[in-house]
Amino acid sequence: GENVEQHPSTLSVQEGDSAVIKCTYSDSASNYFPWYKQELGKGPQLIIDIRSNVGEKKDQRIAVTLNKTAKHFSLHITETQPEDSAVYFCAASIGNDMRFGAGTRLTVKP
Amino acid sequence: EAGVAQSPRYKIIEKRQSVAFWCNPISGHATLYWYQQILGQGPKLLIQFQNNGVVDDSQLPKDRFSAERLKGVDSTLKIQPAKLEDSAVYLCASGNNSPLHFGNGTRLTVT
């Protein structure tokens, strides 16, 4: 089955700096790659996603890039704010079969 | 639209007791998932339903865990008997293909 690895496990940045989280996946058939943000006591919430026919997608301060050949994808957050502090999960899916990375705890220091 | 509803929010039980969790997915979502999230880890799929049929339960510990979605809407997940290592957040998610929408989960503590 699909295996998703995520790095780093923790990331601390200064407010206003950029943050980058990277994931790799094992199954070349995976075709959908969402990113979720999870705040304390809540379920994961989708923040951005990308499909395998697209190389990059941007939504305001958040962008995701996908390299299908290398089987890795990344989340980029620019101009970070304290409210961006949370745990971020990447995932890879084939159809309805979705597997998650272990998560990155992002801390944005004011 | 209303989100995925889960109850209870918290549950504390002793080992060897039984417990049940309930999930009401977003209206119209055919696919429903139960995930287990151990502290500090990503969600791990336990079972996936398509309408009222099981699509994937390969990672469900069937000796103690069971789940049903009888009418293709609500779902319950049961653990009987519970072990200490079952302490986790149990997340329910629903969707029609992608993306998945998650509930806020049930935090289970087994003592």
GROMACS .gro file of C-alpha atoms in nm:
model
  221
    1GLY     CA    1   0.000   0.000   0.000
    2GLU     CA    2   0.086   0.368  -0.011
    3ASN     CA    3   0.350   0.499   0.232
    4VAL     CA    4   0.380   0.872   0.300
    5GLU     CA    5   0.680   1.024   0.475
    6GLN     CA    6   0.679   1.382   0.603
    7HIS     CA    7   0.962   1.611   0.714
    8PRO     CA    8   1.041   1.787   0.937
    9SER     CA    9   0.845   1.665   1.238
   10THR     CA   10   0.878   2.005   1.404
   11LEU     CA   11   0.942   2.347   1.253
   12SER     CA   12   0.984   2.679   1.429
   13VAL     CA   13   0.992   3.006   1.235
   14GLN     CA   14   0.978   3.374   1.313
   15GLU     CA   15   0.662   3.560   1.221
   16GLY     CA   16   0.686   3.685   0.864
   17ASP     CA   17   0.930   3.414   0.755
   18SER     CA   18   0.842   3.131   0.517
   19ALA     CA   19   0.783   2.768   0.616
   20VAL     CA   20   0.830   2.464   0.395
   21ILE     CA   21   0.712   2.111   0.471
   22LYS     CA   22   0.805   1.819   0.246
   23CYS     CA   23   0.644   1.482   0.180
   24THR     CA   24   0.733   1.180  -0.029
   25TYR     CA   25   0.505   0.899  -0.139
   26SER     CA   26   0.573   0.550  -0.261
   27ASP     CA   27   0.291   0.457  -0.500
   28SER     CA   28   0.322   0.621  -0.842
   29ALA     CA   29  -0.051   0.561  -0.895
   30SER     CA   30  -0.139   0.819  -0.627
   31ASN     CA   31  -0.318   1.105  -0.796
   32TYR     CA   32  -0.447   1.338  -0.526
   33PHE     CA   33  -0.242   1.519  -0.261
   34PRO     CA   34  -0.419   1.723   0.007
   35TRP     CA   35  -0.272   1.915   0.297
   36TYR     CA   36  -0.456   1.940   0.628
   37LYS     CA   37  -0.412   2.173   0.924
   38GLN     CA   38  -0.503   2.040   1.267
   39GLU     CA   39  -0.547   2.269   1.565
   40LEU     CA   40  -0.562   2.143   1.920
   41GLY     CA   41  -0.881   1.954   1.996
   42LYS     CA   42  -1.008   1.970   1.640
   43GLY     CA   43  -1.015   1.743   1.340
   44PRO     CA   44  -0.788   1.804   1.040
   45GLN     CA   45  -0.910   2.076   0.805
   46LEU     CA   46  -0.823   2.088   0.437
   47ILE     CA   47  -0.613   2.393   0.349
   48ILE     CA   48  -0.503   2.316  -0.007
   49ASP     CA   49  -0.485   2.021  -0.243
   50ILE     CA   50  -0.330   1.932  -0.576
   51ARG     CA   51  -0.399   1.666  -0.836
   52SER     CA   52  -0.140   1.475  -1.029
   53ASN     CA   53  -0.201   1.662  -1.354
   54VAL     CA   54  -0.089   1.992  -1.196
   55GLY     CA   55   0.261   2.091  -1.086
   56GLU     CA   56   0.184   2.384  -0.862
   57LYS     CA   57  -0.114   2.548  -0.696
   58LYS     CA   58  -0.135   2.866  -0.493
   59ASP     CA   59  -0.396   3.012  -0.261
   60GLN     CA   60  -0.297   3.345  -0.108
   61ARG     CA   61  -0.006   3.270   0.130
   62ILE     CA   62  -0.016   2.895   0.076
   63ALA     CA   63   0.125   2.703  -0.218
   64VAL     CA   64   0.180   2.338  -0.296
   65THR     CA   65   0.424   2.193  -0.550
   66LEU     CA   66   0.425   1.840  -0.688
   67ASN     CA   67   0.710   1.651  -0.854
   68LYS     CA   68   0.558   1.330  -0.990
   69THR     CA   69   0.886   1.195  -1.121
   70ALA     CA   70   1.053   1.220  -0.782
   71LYS     CA   71   0.726   1.137  -0.600
   72HIS     CA   72   0.744   1.429  -0.364
   73PHE     CA   73   0.531   1.730  -0.286
   74SER     CA   74   0.576   2.032  -0.064
   75LEU     CA   75   0.373   2.288   0.125
   76HIS     CA   76   0.496   2.647   0.126
   77ILE     CA   77   0.357   2.907   0.364
   78THR     CA   78   0.479   3.264   0.313
   79GLU     CA   79   0.455   3.559   0.552
   80THR     CA   80   0.376   3.327   0.842
   81GLN     CA   81   0.153   3.450   1.122
   82PRO     CA   82   0.109   3.319   1.480
   83GLU     CA   83  -0.231   3.174   1.381
   84ASP     CA   84  -0.052   2.946   1.135
   85SER     CA   85   0.082   2.755   1.436
   86ALA     CA   86  -0.068   2.405   1.420
   87VAL     CA   87   0.010   2.052   1.308
   88TYR     CA   88   0.013   2.005   0.932
   89PHE     CA   89  -0.046   1.670   0.761
   90CYS     CA   90   0.018   1.575   0.402
   91ALA     CA   91  -0.166   1.287   0.240
   92ALA     CA   92  -0.162   1.090  -0.082
   93SER     CA   93  -0.452   0.902  -0.228
   94ILE     CA   94  -0.555   0.668  -0.503
   95GLY     CA   95  -0.927   0.704  -0.547
   96ASN     CA   96  -1.083   0.690  -0.202
   97ASP     CA   97  -0.778   0.529  -0.037
   98MET     CA   98  -0.601   0.812   0.148
   99ARG     CA   99  -0.285   0.773   0.360
  100PHE     CA  100  -0.136   1.040   0.583
  101GLY     CA  101   0.210   1.152   0.681
  102ALA     CA  102   0.308   1.167   1.048
  103GLY     CA  103   0.262   1.543   1.070
  104THR     CA  104   0.470   1.857   1.120
  105ARG     CA  105   0.421   2.076   1.424
  106LEU     CA  106   0.470   2.434   1.305
  107THR     CA  107   0.533   2.707   1.560
  108VAL     CA  108   0.535   3.069   1.448
  109LYS     CA  109   0.701   3.294   1.702
  110PRO     CA  110   0.567   3.651   1.724
  111GLU     CA  111  -2.331   2.284   0.501
  112ALA     CA  112  -2.321   2.111   0.837
  113GLY     CA  113  -1.995   1.933   0.907
  114VAL     CA  114  -1.921   1.580   1.020
  115ALA     CA  115  -2.069   1.527   1.366
  116GLN     CA  116  -1.912   1.292   1.619
  117SER     CA  117  -2.003   1.196   1.972
  118PRO     CA  118  -1.904   1.173   2.243
  119ARG     CA  119  -1.617   1.423   2.244
  120TYR     CA  120  -1.437   1.249   2.528
  121LYS     CA  121  -1.458   0.905   2.684
  122ILE     CA  122  -1.263   0.751   2.969
  123ILE     CA  123  -1.295   0.377   3.032
  124GLU     CA  124  -1.104   0.104   3.207
  125LYS     CA  125  -0.926  -0.166   3.011
  126ARG     CA  126  -1.143  -0.461   2.914
  127GLN     CA  127  -1.454  -0.240   2.907
  128SER     CA  128  -1.640  -0.168   2.584
  129VAL     CA  129  -1.704   0.165   2.415
  130ALA     CA  130  -1.890   0.294   2.110
  131PHE     CA  131  -1.845   0.604   1.899
  132TRP     CA  132  -2.100   0.760   1.669
  133CYS     CA  133  -2.056   0.955   1.345
  134ASN     CA  134  -2.301   1.146   1.128
  135PRO     CA  135  -2.135   1.237   0.796
  136ILE     CA  136  -2.207   1.534   0.574
  137SER     CA  137  -2.538   1.483   0.394
  138GLY     CA  138  -2.496   1.315   0.060
  139HIS     CA  139  -2.145   1.184   0.120
  140ALA     CA  140  -2.129   0.823   0.010
  141THR     CA  141  -1.790   0.743   0.157
  142LEU     CA  142  -1.727   0.732   0.531
  143TYR     CA  143  -1.400   0.661   0.707
  144TRP     CA  144  -1.289   0.589   1.061
  145TYR     CA  145  -0.933   0.686   1.146
  146GLN     CA  146  -0.733   0.630   1.463
  147GLN     CA  147  -0.494   0.909   1.560
  148ILE     CA  148  -0.246   0.827   1.834
  149LEU     CA  149  -0.088   1.128   2.001
  150GLY     CA  150   0.189   1.272   1.784
  151GLN     CA  151   0.104   1.064   1.479
  152GLY     CA  152  -0.094   1.104   1.160
  153PRO     CA  153  -0.440   0.954   1.118
  154LYS     CA  154  -0.436   0.581   1.046
  155LEU     CA  155  -0.723   0.433   0.848
  156LEU     CA  156  -0.928   0.173   1.033
  157ILE     CA  157  -1.221   0.119   0.798
  158GLN     CA  158  -1.375   0.272   0.488
  159PHE     CA  159  -1.741   0.243   0.387
  160GLN     CA  160  -1.896   0.317   0.050
  161ASN     CA  161  -2.265   0.369   0.127
  162ASN     CA  162  -2.338   0.076   0.363
  163GLY     CA  163  -2.070  -0.158   0.227
  164VAL     CA  164  -1.716  -0.205   0.357
  165VAL     CA  165  -1.449  -0.107   0.105
  166ASP     CA  166  -1.138  -0.153   0.318
  167ASP     CA  167  -1.106  -0.290   0.670
  168SER     CA  168  -0.760  -0.439   0.631
  169GLN     CA  169  -0.619  -0.235   0.922
  170LEU     CA  170  -0.909  -0.287   1.160
  171PRO     CA  171  -0.818  -0.513   1.457
  172LYS     CA  172  -1.121  -0.732   1.404
  173ASP     CA  173  -1.076  -0.929   1.724
  174ARG     CA  174  -1.182  -0.622   1.921
  175PHE     CA  175  -1.299  -0.351   1.681
  176SER     CA  176  -1.619  -0.351   1.481
  177ALA     CA  177  -1.798  -0.089   1.275
  178GLU     CA  178  -2.125  -0.062   1.091
  179ARG     CA  179  -2.310   0.178   0.866
  180LEU     CA  180  -2.643   0.005   0.838
  181LYS     CA  181  -2.844   0.256   0.637
  182GLY     CA  182  -2.555   0.413   0.451
  183VAL     CA  183  -2.564   0.729   0.662
  184ASP     CA  184  -2.464   0.721   1.031
  185SER     CA  185  -2.191   0.491   1.151
  186THR     CA  186  -2.080   0.345   1.482
  187LEU     CA  187  -1.738   0.215   1.578
  188LYS     CA  188  -1.712  -0.021   1.874
  189ILE     CA  189  -1.420  -0.150   2.076
  190GLN     CA  190  -1.472  -0.456   2.294
  191PRO     CA  191  -1.269  -0.519   2.504
  192ALA     CA  192  -1.053  -0.207   2.513
  193LYS     CA  193  -0.678  -0.218   2.571
  194LEU     CA  194  -0.448   0.054   2.702
  195GLU     CA  195  -0.300   0.099   2.354
  196ASP     CA  196  -0.642   0.194   2.216
  197SER     CA  197  -0.605   0.535   2.381
  198ALA     CA  198  -0.625   0.775   2.087
  199VAL     CA  199  -0.850   1.017   1.904
  200TYR     CA  200  -1.098   0.844   1.675
  201LEU     CA  201  -1.175   1.057   1.372
  202CYS     CA  202  -1.463   1.014   1.135
  203ALA     CA  203  -1.441   1.159   0.785
  204SER     CA  204  -1.671   1.165   0.486
  205GLY     CA  205  -1.648   1.259   0.121
  206ASN     CA  206  -1.745   1.190  -0.236
  207ASN     CA  207  -1.407   1.097  -0.382
  208SER     CA  208  -1.194   1.389  -0.261
  209PRO     CA  209  -1.147   1.589  -0.045
  210LEU     CA  210  -1.222   1.434   0.293
  211HIS     CA  211  -1.403   1.630   0.560
  212PHE     CA  212  -1.323   1.540   0.919
  213GLY     CA  213  -1.517   1.562   1.239
  214ASN     CA  214  -1.353   1.685   1.560
  215GLY     CA  215  -1.306   1.331   1.685
  216THR     CA  216  -1.364   1.138   2.005
  217ARG     CA  217  -1.073   1.133   2.248
  218LEU     CA  218  -1.060   0.791   2.416
  219THR     CA  219  -0.855   0.731   2.729
  220VAL     CA  220  -0.820   0.372   2.848
  221THR     CA  221  -0.693   0.337   3.205
   0.00000   0.00000   0.00000
